[in-house]
Amino acid sequence: MRCSPKLIQCTTCQRTILSAMSPSSLTALLLLAVPCFSLDNGLVRTPPMGWMSWERYRCNTDCKRDPENCISEHLLKSMADRMAEDGWKELGYQYVSIDDCWSLKTRDSQGRLQPDPERFPSGMKALADYVHSRGLKLGIYSDIGNYTCGGYPGTTLDKISIDANTFAEWGVDMLKFDGCYSNSSVKAIGYPKMSSALNATGRPILYSCSWPAYEGGLPPEVNYTLLGEICNMWRNYGDIQDSWDSVLDIIEWYGKNQDILQPAAGPGRWNDPDMLITGDFGLSYEQSKSQMAIWAILAAPLFMSNDLRTISGGARDILQNRLLLSINQDSLGRQGRLLFQKKPLEVWKRELVNRQYAVAFLNKGTDGTPRRYSTCLSMLDVITCTTGYKVYDAFAKEFVGQFGMNTTMDVTINPTGVVLLFIVPTC
């Protein structure tokens, strides 16, 4: 049986994204006289990987009644231990990141942020030293506003330099910079200023910006050219929740806006669709595979937010899938695209190094019946190698076969599930 060589043409966005700041914001930014907007830290040439506290643990500060799950040095050390001892570190998961609610509600007498002494009795420098001793990196959280989203002291414009230096002195390796209790003008000044302040410390600190998520994620309010110059990664959209509806909402938004988002990403600068929730409570096994596969296609940062002490074997197998992780970490750094959709099916494709490809077939249906889909490589616009391609199933962990460009290929996708193929030229 042969497949007609009908090609699906993907439109490439050629537009130049111009500065979207209002005149008043731009004037204020220029008056600030920040010497350099380039984040010259050489970090994350492939998407960063790690663990983050927020989605799973939120702002749980009740260490008296819930000592194992509150935001504390005990929690962070426990996760660092698991990452070092259970194979995560070797696979590339290296950042252990504290989100909101770690500090006291007041700064110290010198105007510095200070960790809650009951929950972080050893201090942040000691915690960073411990994480480093496990071969990992420590991330921390702050906010360009009067308060963090959880109501703790924010990093106002006059505190940016002192906070950047404090984080560097503690040995922090990553900063997630949120945007609650702020406004557009303050963000337009504060996010570039923090980039320069981090550079000035001399310590390589991964800079994660939440700026676009607070401005709608799209031009003209969001200037992705500027973001690529000042940030290593950035949240584009709303917070992920522990549900399949939330994952689908993010996937649909990325597909709808891919002509804008795809050109913005690349080595050292990544779109961030938010944390991986595999291992939590809201996703089935199939849905967990789907999130992981699409995040790999999107060249997304992979930050788990779960309990690594109790994670199931099935969830661990998904998150530690070596072929999938190699797709995510592909050195070409090109974000994938939604190639085709016909409800409930979507086909996503990512170009990889050496003329290799990853293709994800996502079944968004919930009717209980697996969907069979017939295609061929020419329909997927995989046509550069005339002698054919070898195809591997990333989740089944098996060789599917060798296919010519017009040879029919059948895939069966479970409801709310995915099939992720790795395609290698025989040329």
Short mmCIF file of C-alpha atoms in Angstrom, two decimals:
data_model
loop_
_atom_site.label_atom_id
_atom_site.label_comp_id
_atom_site.label_asym_id
_atom_site.label_seq_id
_atom_site.Cartn_x
_atom_site.Cartn_y
_atom_site.Cartn_z
CA MET A 1 0.00 0.00 0.00
CA ARG A 2 1.39 3.40 -0.98
CA CYS A 3 0.85 6.87 0.36
CA SER A 4 0.41 9.79 -2.01
CA PRO A 5 3.25 12.27 -1.58
CA LYS A 6 1.08 15.11 -0.36
CA LEU A 7 3.18 17.55 1.61
CA ILE A 8 1.96 19.51 4.58
CA GLN A 9 3.50 22.93 4.25
CA CYS A 10 4.51 24.68 7.46
CA THR A 11 4.52 28.45 7.35
CA THR A 12 7.73 29.96 8.67
CA CYS A 13 7.37 33.26 10.41
CA GLN A 14 9.67 35.82 8.78
CA ARG A 15 8.51 38.88 10.64
CA THR A 16 10.93 40.97 12.65
CA ILE A 17 9.58 41.55 16.13
CA LEU A 18 10.09 45.20 16.97
CA SER A 19 10.25 46.80 20.37
CA ALA A 20 6.84 46.87 21.98
CA MET A 21 7.45 49.14 24.92
CA SER A 22 5.37 52.26 25.34
CA PRO A 23 7.25 55.56 24.84
CA SER A 24 7.14 56.30 28.56
CA SER A 25 8.51 52.88 29.49
CA LEU A 26 11.23 53.09 26.85
CA THR A 27 12.26 56.54 28.02
CA ALA A 28 12.47 55.36 31.60
CA LEU A 29 14.53 52.38 30.55
CA LEU A 30 16.98 54.56 28.63
CA LEU A 31 17.27 57.00 31.51
CA LEU A 32 18.20 54.09 33.71
CA ALA A 33 21.42 53.80 31.65
CA VAL A 34 21.84 50.07 32.07
CA PRO A 35 25.21 49.44 30.37
CA CYS A 36 24.42 46.14 28.65
CA PHE A 37 21.24 44.17 27.91
CA SER A 38 22.98 40.99 26.82
CA LEU A 39 22.84 38.09 29.29
CA ASP A 40 26.36 36.86 28.61
CA ASN A 41 26.43 33.87 30.96
CA GLY A 42 26.92 31.04 28.46
CA LEU A 43 24.29 28.90 30.20
CA VAL A 44 21.63 26.42 29.04
CA ARG A 45 22.62 25.87 25.44
CA THR A 46 20.05 23.09 25.68
CA PRO A 47 16.85 23.40 27.74
CA PRO A 48 17.56 23.37 31.50
CA MET A 49 16.31 20.44 33.57
CA GLY A 50 15.59 20.10 37.25
CA TRP A 51 13.04 20.19 40.03
CA MET A 52 10.96 23.11 41.34
CA SER A 53 8.81 23.33 44.45
CA TRP A 54 5.82 25.43 43.39
CA GLU A 55 3.19 23.28 41.67
CA ARG A 56 3.46 20.38 44.13
CA TYR A 57 4.13 22.26 47.38
CA ARG A 58 2.89 25.81 46.71
CA CYS A 59 3.24 28.05 49.79
CA ASN A 60 3.09 25.40 52.49
CA THR A 61 4.97 26.95 55.40
CA ASP A 62 3.41 24.87 58.20
CA CYS A 63 6.45 22.88 59.25
CA LYS A 64 5.02 22.07 62.66
CA ARG A 65 2.06 20.10 61.34
CA ASP A 66 3.50 19.07 57.96
CA PRO A 67 7.29 18.88 58.36
CA GLU A 68 7.86 16.61 55.35
CA ASN A 69 6.05 18.85 52.86
CA CYS A 70 6.64 22.44 53.93
CA ILE A 71 8.95 24.86 52.10
CA SER A 72 12.15 24.29 54.04
CA GLU A 73 15.77 23.27 53.79
CA HIS A 74 14.68 19.76 54.78
CA LEU A 75 12.46 19.52 51.70
CA LEU A 76 15.15 20.88 49.39
CA LYS A 77 17.84 18.62 50.80
CA SER A 78 15.52 15.62 50.49
CA MET A 79 14.90 16.36 46.82
CA ALA A 80 18.60 16.94 46.21
CA ASP A 81 19.34 13.56 47.77
CA ARG A 82 16.82 11.83 45.55
CA MET A 83 18.11 13.57 42.44
CA ALA A 84 21.67 12.58 43.25
CA GLU A 85 20.93 8.99 44.25
CA ASP A 86 18.03 7.90 42.01
CA GLY A 87 19.49 8.55 38.58
CA TRP A 88 18.06 12.00 37.90
CA LYS A 89 21.34 13.88 37.96
CA GLU A 90 23.00 11.54 35.49
CA LEU A 91 20.16 12.16 33.03
CA GLY A 92 20.60 15.95 33.16
CA TYR A 93 18.23 17.05 35.92
CA GLN A 94 20.53 19.42 37.77
CA TYR A 95 18.64 22.39 39.23
CA VAL A 96 16.92 22.11 42.62
CA SER A 97 14.85 25.27 42.77
CA ILE A 98 12.99 26.94 45.64
CA ASP A 99 9.94 28.87 44.56
CA ASP A 100 7.97 31.42 46.61
CA CYS A 101 7.57 31.64 50.41
CA TRP A 102 11.13 30.94 51.56
CA SER A 103 11.92 34.28 53.21
CA LEU A 104 10.93 36.22 56.27
CA LYS A 105 8.30 38.92 55.81
CA THR A 106 10.92 41.62 56.47
CA ARG A 107 14.41 42.38 55.18
CA ASP A 108 17.35 42.61 57.57
CA SER A 109 18.91 45.82 58.88
CA GLN A 110 21.06 46.09 55.73
CA GLY A 111 18.07 45.76 53.45
CA ARG A 112 18.86 42.18 52.44
CA LEU A 113 16.38 39.37 51.96
CA GLN A 114 16.70 36.74 54.67
CA PRO A 115 15.46 33.15 54.79
CA ASP A 116 12.97 32.13 57.46
CA PRO A 117 15.29 30.91 60.27
CA GLU A 118 12.84 28.27 61.50
CA ARG A 119 12.45 26.64 58.09
CA PHE A 120 16.00 27.34 56.85
CA PRO A 121 18.03 27.21 60.09
CA SER A 122 21.35 26.63 58.33
CA GLY A 123 20.89 29.59 55.97
CA MET A 124 20.90 29.76 52.19
CA LYS A 125 24.68 29.61 51.77
CA ALA A 126 24.79 26.33 53.66
CA LEU A 127 21.88 24.98 51.60
CA ALA A 128 23.64 25.95 48.37
CA ASP A 129 26.82 24.25 49.60
CA TYR A 130 24.85 21.09 50.36
CA VAL A 131 23.18 21.06 46.94
CA HIS A 132 26.54 21.66 45.27
CA SER A 133 28.08 18.81 47.26
CA ARG A 134 25.52 16.52 45.62
CA GLY A 135 26.66 17.67 42.18
CA LEU A 136 23.57 19.82 41.66
CA LYS A 137 22.64 23.51 41.38
CA LEU A 138 20.39 25.66 43.56
CA GLY A 139 17.64 27.88 42.24
CA ILE A 140 15.79 30.62 44.13
CA TYR A 141 12.77 32.86 43.60
CA SER A 142 12.04 36.57 43.77
CA ASP A 143 9.58 39.05 42.26
CA ILE A 144 9.86 42.42 40.52
CA GLY A 145 7.19 44.02 42.70
CA ASN A 146 6.45 45.24 46.18
CA TYR A 147 5.62 41.67 47.21
CA THR A 148 6.01 38.18 45.85
CA CYS A 149 2.87 36.39 44.71
CA GLY A 150 2.74 34.77 48.17
CA GLY A 151 3.00 38.10 49.99
CA TYR A 152 6.70 38.04 50.90
CA PRO A 153 9.13 40.94 50.25
CA GLY A 154 9.59 41.63 46.56
CA THR A 155 12.62 42.97 44.74
CA THR A 156 11.72 46.59 44.05
CA LEU A 157 13.82 48.56 41.56
CA ASP A 158 16.04 50.00 44.28
CA LYS A 159 16.74 46.51 45.66
CA ILE A 160 17.73 44.77 42.43
CA SER A 161 21.48 45.17 42.83
CA ILE A 162 21.56 44.18 46.51
CA ASP A 163 19.40 41.11 45.84
CA ALA A 164 21.49 39.99 42.85
CA ASN A 165 24.64 40.28 44.96
CA THR A 166 23.00 38.47 47.87
CA PHE A 167 21.99 35.55 45.64
CA ALA A 168 25.51 35.37 44.19
CA GLU A 169 27.10 35.45 47.66
CA TRP A 170 24.85 32.60 48.74
CA GLY A 171 26.00 30.53 45.76
CA VAL A 172 22.67 30.52 43.93
CA ASP A 173 22.75 29.16 40.36
CA MET A 174 19.29 30.16 39.09
CA LEU A 175 16.81 32.96 39.67
CA LYS A 176 13.12 32.73 38.84
CA PHE A 177 11.97 36.37 38.70
CA ASP A 178 8.19 36.66 38.99
CA GLY A 179 5.91 39.63 38.29
CA CYS A 180 3.20 39.99 40.96
CA TYR A 181 2.39 43.34 42.60
CA SER A 182 4.06 45.23 39.78
CA ASN A 183 3.05 47.03 36.58
CA SER A 184 4.13 47.14 32.95
CA SER A 185 6.40 50.16 33.34
CA VAL A 186 8.22 48.72 36.34
CA LYS A 187 8.68 45.39 34.55
CA ALA A 188 10.11 47.14 31.49
CA ILE A 189 12.81 48.61 33.71
CA GLY A 190 13.25 45.85 36.25
CA TYR A 191 13.71 42.75 34.11
CA PRO A 192 16.60 44.20 32.04
CA LYS A 193 18.10 45.76 35.15
CA MET A 194 18.15 42.43 36.99
CA SER A 195 19.82 40.83 33.97
CA SER A 196 22.63 43.38 34.12
CA ALA A 197 22.86 43.02 37.90
CA LEU A 198 23.23 39.25 37.68
CA ASN A 199 25.91 39.64 35.01
CA ALA A 200 27.73 42.13 37.19
CA THR A 201 28.05 39.65 40.06
CA GLY A 202 30.42 37.54 37.96
CA ARG A 203 28.55 34.38 38.92
CA PRO A 204 26.76 32.45 36.12
CA ILE A 205 23.11 32.49 37.24
CA LEU A 206 20.37 31.11 35.02
CA TYR A 207 17.81 33.90 34.63
CA SER A 208 14.18 32.80 34.33
CA CYS A 209 11.83 35.70 33.54
CA SER A 210 8.07 35.63 34.06
CA TRP A 211 7.67 38.96 32.23
CA PRO A 212 5.73 37.81 29.11
CA ALA A 213 3.22 35.81 31.15
CA TYR A 214 2.08 39.05 32.80
CA GLU A 215 1.77 40.92 29.50
CA GLY A 216 -0.36 38.44 27.57
CA GLY A 217 2.55 36.52 26.07
CA LEU A 218 2.35 38.12 22.61
CA PRO A 219 3.48 41.20 20.70
CA PRO A 220 3.10 44.13 20.72
CA GLU A 221 3.10 43.98 24.53
CA VAL A 222 5.90 41.39 24.54
CA ASN A 223 9.22 41.98 22.78
CA TYR A 224 10.81 38.57 22.23
CA THR A 225 13.92 40.05 20.65
CA LEU A 226 14.69 41.87 23.89
CA LEU A 227 13.80 38.83 26.00
CA GLY A 228 16.31 36.71 24.08
CA GLU A 229 19.00 39.25 24.92
CA ILE A 230 18.34 39.50 28.66
CA CYS A 231 16.84 36.16 29.81
CA ASN A 232 17.74 32.46 29.56
CA MET A 233 14.12 31.33 29.69
CA TRP A 234 10.73 32.91 30.16
CA ARG A 235 7.20 31.97 31.09
CA ASN A 236 4.87 32.85 28.21
CA TYR A 237 1.50 31.85 29.61
CA GLY A 238 -0.45 31.21 32.82
CA ASP A 239 0.50 28.87 35.65
CA ILE A 240 0.08 25.18 35.06
CA GLN A 241 -2.37 23.41 37.36
CA ASP A 242 -2.49 19.73 38.28
CA SER A 243 -5.02 18.80 35.60
CA TRP A 244 -5.28 17.55 32.04
CA ASP A 245 -7.39 20.60 31.13
CA SER A 246 -4.52 22.85 32.17
CA VAL A 247 -1.97 20.88 30.11
CA LEU A 248 -4.27 20.96 27.07
CA ASP A 249 -4.83 24.70 27.45
CA ILE A 250 -1.08 25.33 27.37
CA ILE A 251 -0.55 23.01 24.38
CA GLU A 252 -3.35 24.70 22.43
CA TRP A 253 -1.96 28.18 23.18
CA TYR A 254 1.52 27.19 21.98
CA GLY A 255 0.10 25.70 18.79
CA LYS A 256 -2.05 28.72 18.07
CA ASN A 257 0.84 31.16 18.54
CA GLN A 258 3.76 29.12 17.21
CA ASP A 259 4.66 31.54 14.41
CA ILE A 260 5.57 34.07 17.10
CA LEU A 261 6.99 31.73 19.73
CA GLN A 262 9.16 29.37 17.67
CA PRO A 263 11.58 32.01 16.30
CA ALA A 264 12.09 33.42 19.79
CA ALA A 265 13.60 30.22 21.19
CA GLY A 266 17.04 28.73 20.72
CA PRO A 267 20.24 27.82 22.57
CA GLY A 268 20.48 29.92 25.73
CA ARG A 269 16.93 31.35 25.40
CA TRP A 270 13.86 29.15 25.83
CA ASN A 271 10.10 29.46 25.88
CA ASP A 272 8.84 27.91 29.12
CA PRO A 273 5.37 26.26 29.12
CA ASP A 274 5.80 25.65 32.87
CA MET A 275 6.50 22.70 35.15
CA LEU A 276 6.09 18.96 34.56
CA ILE A 277 3.31 17.56 36.76
CA THR A 278 3.98 13.89 36.06
CA GLY A 279 4.00 12.06 39.39
CA ASP A 280 1.38 14.28 40.99
CA PHE A 281 -2.37 13.66 41.21
CA GLY A 282 -4.09 15.16 38.17
CA LEU A 283 -2.77 13.23 35.16
CA SER A 284 -3.28 9.65 34.07
CA TYR A 285 -0.35 7.62 32.80
CA GLU A 286 -1.29 8.41 29.17
CA GLN A 287 -1.69 12.11 29.90
CA SER A 288 1.68 12.20 31.64
CA LYS A 289 3.29 10.76 28.52
CA SER A 290 1.49 13.38 26.44
CA GLN A 291 2.79 16.30 28.47
CA MET A 292 6.33 14.97 28.40
CA ALA A 293 6.25 14.32 24.65
CA ILE A 294 4.92 17.75 23.70
CA TRP A 295 7.36 19.47 26.10
CA ALA A 296 10.16 17.57 24.31
CA ILE A 297 8.87 18.70 20.92
CA LEU A 298 8.68 22.29 22.20
CA ALA A 299 12.31 22.22 23.37
CA ALA A 300 10.90 23.22 26.75
CA PRO A 301 12.77 23.47 30.05
CA LEU A 302 12.00 20.30 32.03
CA PHE A 303 11.38 21.23 35.65
CA MET A 304 9.54 18.56 37.58
CA SER A 305 7.31 19.60 40.47
CA ASN A 306 6.49 16.39 42.32
CA ASP A 307 7.59 14.28 45.26
CA LEU A 308 10.67 12.37 44.20
CA ARG A 309 10.58 10.44 47.48
CA THR A 310 7.31 8.67 46.63
CA ILE A 311 7.11 8.89 42.83
CA SER A 312 5.66 5.81 41.13
CA GLY A 313 7.65 3.56 38.86
CA GLY A 314 5.49 4.51 35.88
CA ALA A 315 6.00 8.24 36.41
CA ARG A 316 9.73 7.73 36.93
CA ASP A 317 9.93 5.72 33.70
CA ILE A 318 8.32 8.59 31.75
CA LEU A 319 10.53 11.29 33.26
CA GLN A 320 13.70 9.21 32.87
CA ASN A 321 13.07 8.09 29.28
CA ARG A 322 16.50 8.48 27.71
CA LEU A 323 15.39 8.76 24.08
CA LEU A 324 12.77 11.37 24.95
CA LEU A 325 15.30 13.36 26.97
CA SER A 326 17.76 13.23 24.08
CA ILE A 327 15.05 14.71 21.85
CA ASN A 328 14.40 17.49 24.34
CA GLN A 329 18.12 18.16 24.71
CA ASP A 330 18.90 18.14 20.98
CA SER A 331 21.74 20.57 20.34
CA LEU A 332 20.12 22.18 17.29
CA GLY A 333 17.81 23.88 19.79
CA ARG A 334 14.95 24.35 17.33
CA GLN A 335 11.48 24.42 18.85
CA GLY A 336 8.98 22.10 17.16
CA ARG A 337 5.67 22.99 15.57
CA LEU A 338 2.09 21.84 15.31
CA LEU A 339 2.08 20.34 11.81
CA PHE A 340 -1.48 19.16 11.42
CA GLN A 341 -4.70 18.95 13.40
CA LYS A 342 -7.99 17.21 12.78
CA LYS A 343 -9.98 16.78 15.96
CA PRO A 344 -9.20 14.97 18.12
CA LEU A 345 -5.77 14.31 16.55
CA GLU A 346 -2.75 16.60 16.43
CA VAL A 347 0.63 15.94 14.82
CA TRP A 348 3.65 17.81 16.17
CA LYS A 349 7.12 17.73 14.59
CA ARG A 350 10.56 18.88 15.64
CA GLU A 351 13.67 19.08 13.48
CA LEU A 352 16.80 17.69 15.15
CA VAL A 353 20.50 17.58 14.35
CA ASN A 354 21.82 15.46 11.47
CA ARG A 355 18.51 15.58 9.57
CA GLN A 356 16.76 13.63 12.31
CA TYR A 357 13.20 14.35 13.45
CA ALA A 358 10.82 13.76 16.33
CA VAL A 359 7.10 13.47 15.59
CA ALA A 360 4.36 13.30 18.23
CA PHE A 361 0.85 12.05 17.46
CA LEU A 362 -1.45 13.41 20.17
CA ASN A 363 -4.97 12.06 20.66
CA LYS A 364 -7.00 14.63 22.60
CA GLY A 365 -10.11 12.48 22.46
CA THR A 366 -11.75 11.14 25.61
CA ASP A 367 -14.20 8.66 24.06
CA GLY A 368 -12.36 5.58 25.29
CA THR A 369 -11.33 4.28 21.88
CA PRO A 370 -7.73 4.33 20.62
CA ARG A 371 -7.38 6.13 17.30
CA ARG A 372 -5.55 4.65 14.35
CA TYR A 373 -3.78 7.07 12.08
CA SER A 374 -2.15 6.30 8.75
CA THR A 375 0.51 8.57 7.32
CA CYS A 376 3.84 8.47 5.55
CA LEU A 377 7.07 10.40 5.82
CA SER A 378 6.33 12.58 2.80
CA MET A 379 3.10 13.73 4.44
CA LEU A 380 5.19 14.68 7.47
CA ASP A 381 7.55 16.62 5.17
CA VAL A 382 10.41 14.24 6.01
CA ILE A 383 11.89 13.98 2.53
CA THR A 384 15.60 14.85 2.55
CA CYS A 385 16.89 11.25 2.56
CA THR A 386 15.79 9.37 -0.56
CA THR A 387 16.92 5.97 0.76
CA GLY A 388 14.50 6.12 3.69
CA TYR A 389 14.43 6.45 7.45
CA LYS A 390 14.60 4.24 10.52
CA VAL A 391 11.76 4.87 12.95
CA TYR A 392 11.79 4.27 16.73
CA ASP A 393 8.94 4.50 19.25
CA ALA A 394 10.23 6.50 22.24
CA PHE A 395 7.74 5.22 24.82
CA ALA A 396 7.51 1.62 23.59
CA LYS A 397 11.33 1.70 23.45
CA GLU A 398 11.40 -0.31 20.26
CA PHE A 399 12.43 -0.15 16.62
CA VAL A 400 9.32 0.30 14.48
CA GLY A 401 10.91 -0.32 11.09
CA GLN A 402 12.55 1.25 8.08
CA PHE A 403 10.31 3.32 5.81
CA GLY A 404 10.55 4.94 2.41
CA MET A 405 9.15 8.41 2.01
CA ASN A 406 5.83 7.14 0.62
CA THR A 407 5.45 3.91 2.57
CA THR A 408 2.35 3.83 4.73
CA MET A 409 3.01 4.00 8.45
CA ASP A 410 0.23 3.23 10.96
CA VAL A 411 0.14 4.48 14.53
CA THR A 412 -2.44 3.78 17.23
CA ILE A 413 -2.88 6.46 19.90
CA ASN A 414 -4.72 5.88 23.17
CA PRO A 415 -7.29 8.43 24.40
CA THR A 416 -5.54 11.52 25.82
CA GLY A 417 -2.32 9.73 24.92
CA VAL A 418 0.55 10.16 22.53
CA VAL A 419 2.90 8.23 20.25
CA LEU A 420 6.36 9.81 19.98
CA LEU A 421 8.53 8.71 17.06
CA PHE A 422 12.24 9.31 16.59
CA ILE A 423 13.11 9.33 12.88
CA VAL A 424 16.70 8.76 11.67
CA PRO A 425 17.85 9.01 8.01
CA THR A 426 19.58 6.03 6.44
CA CYS A 427 21.57 8.30 4.13
#
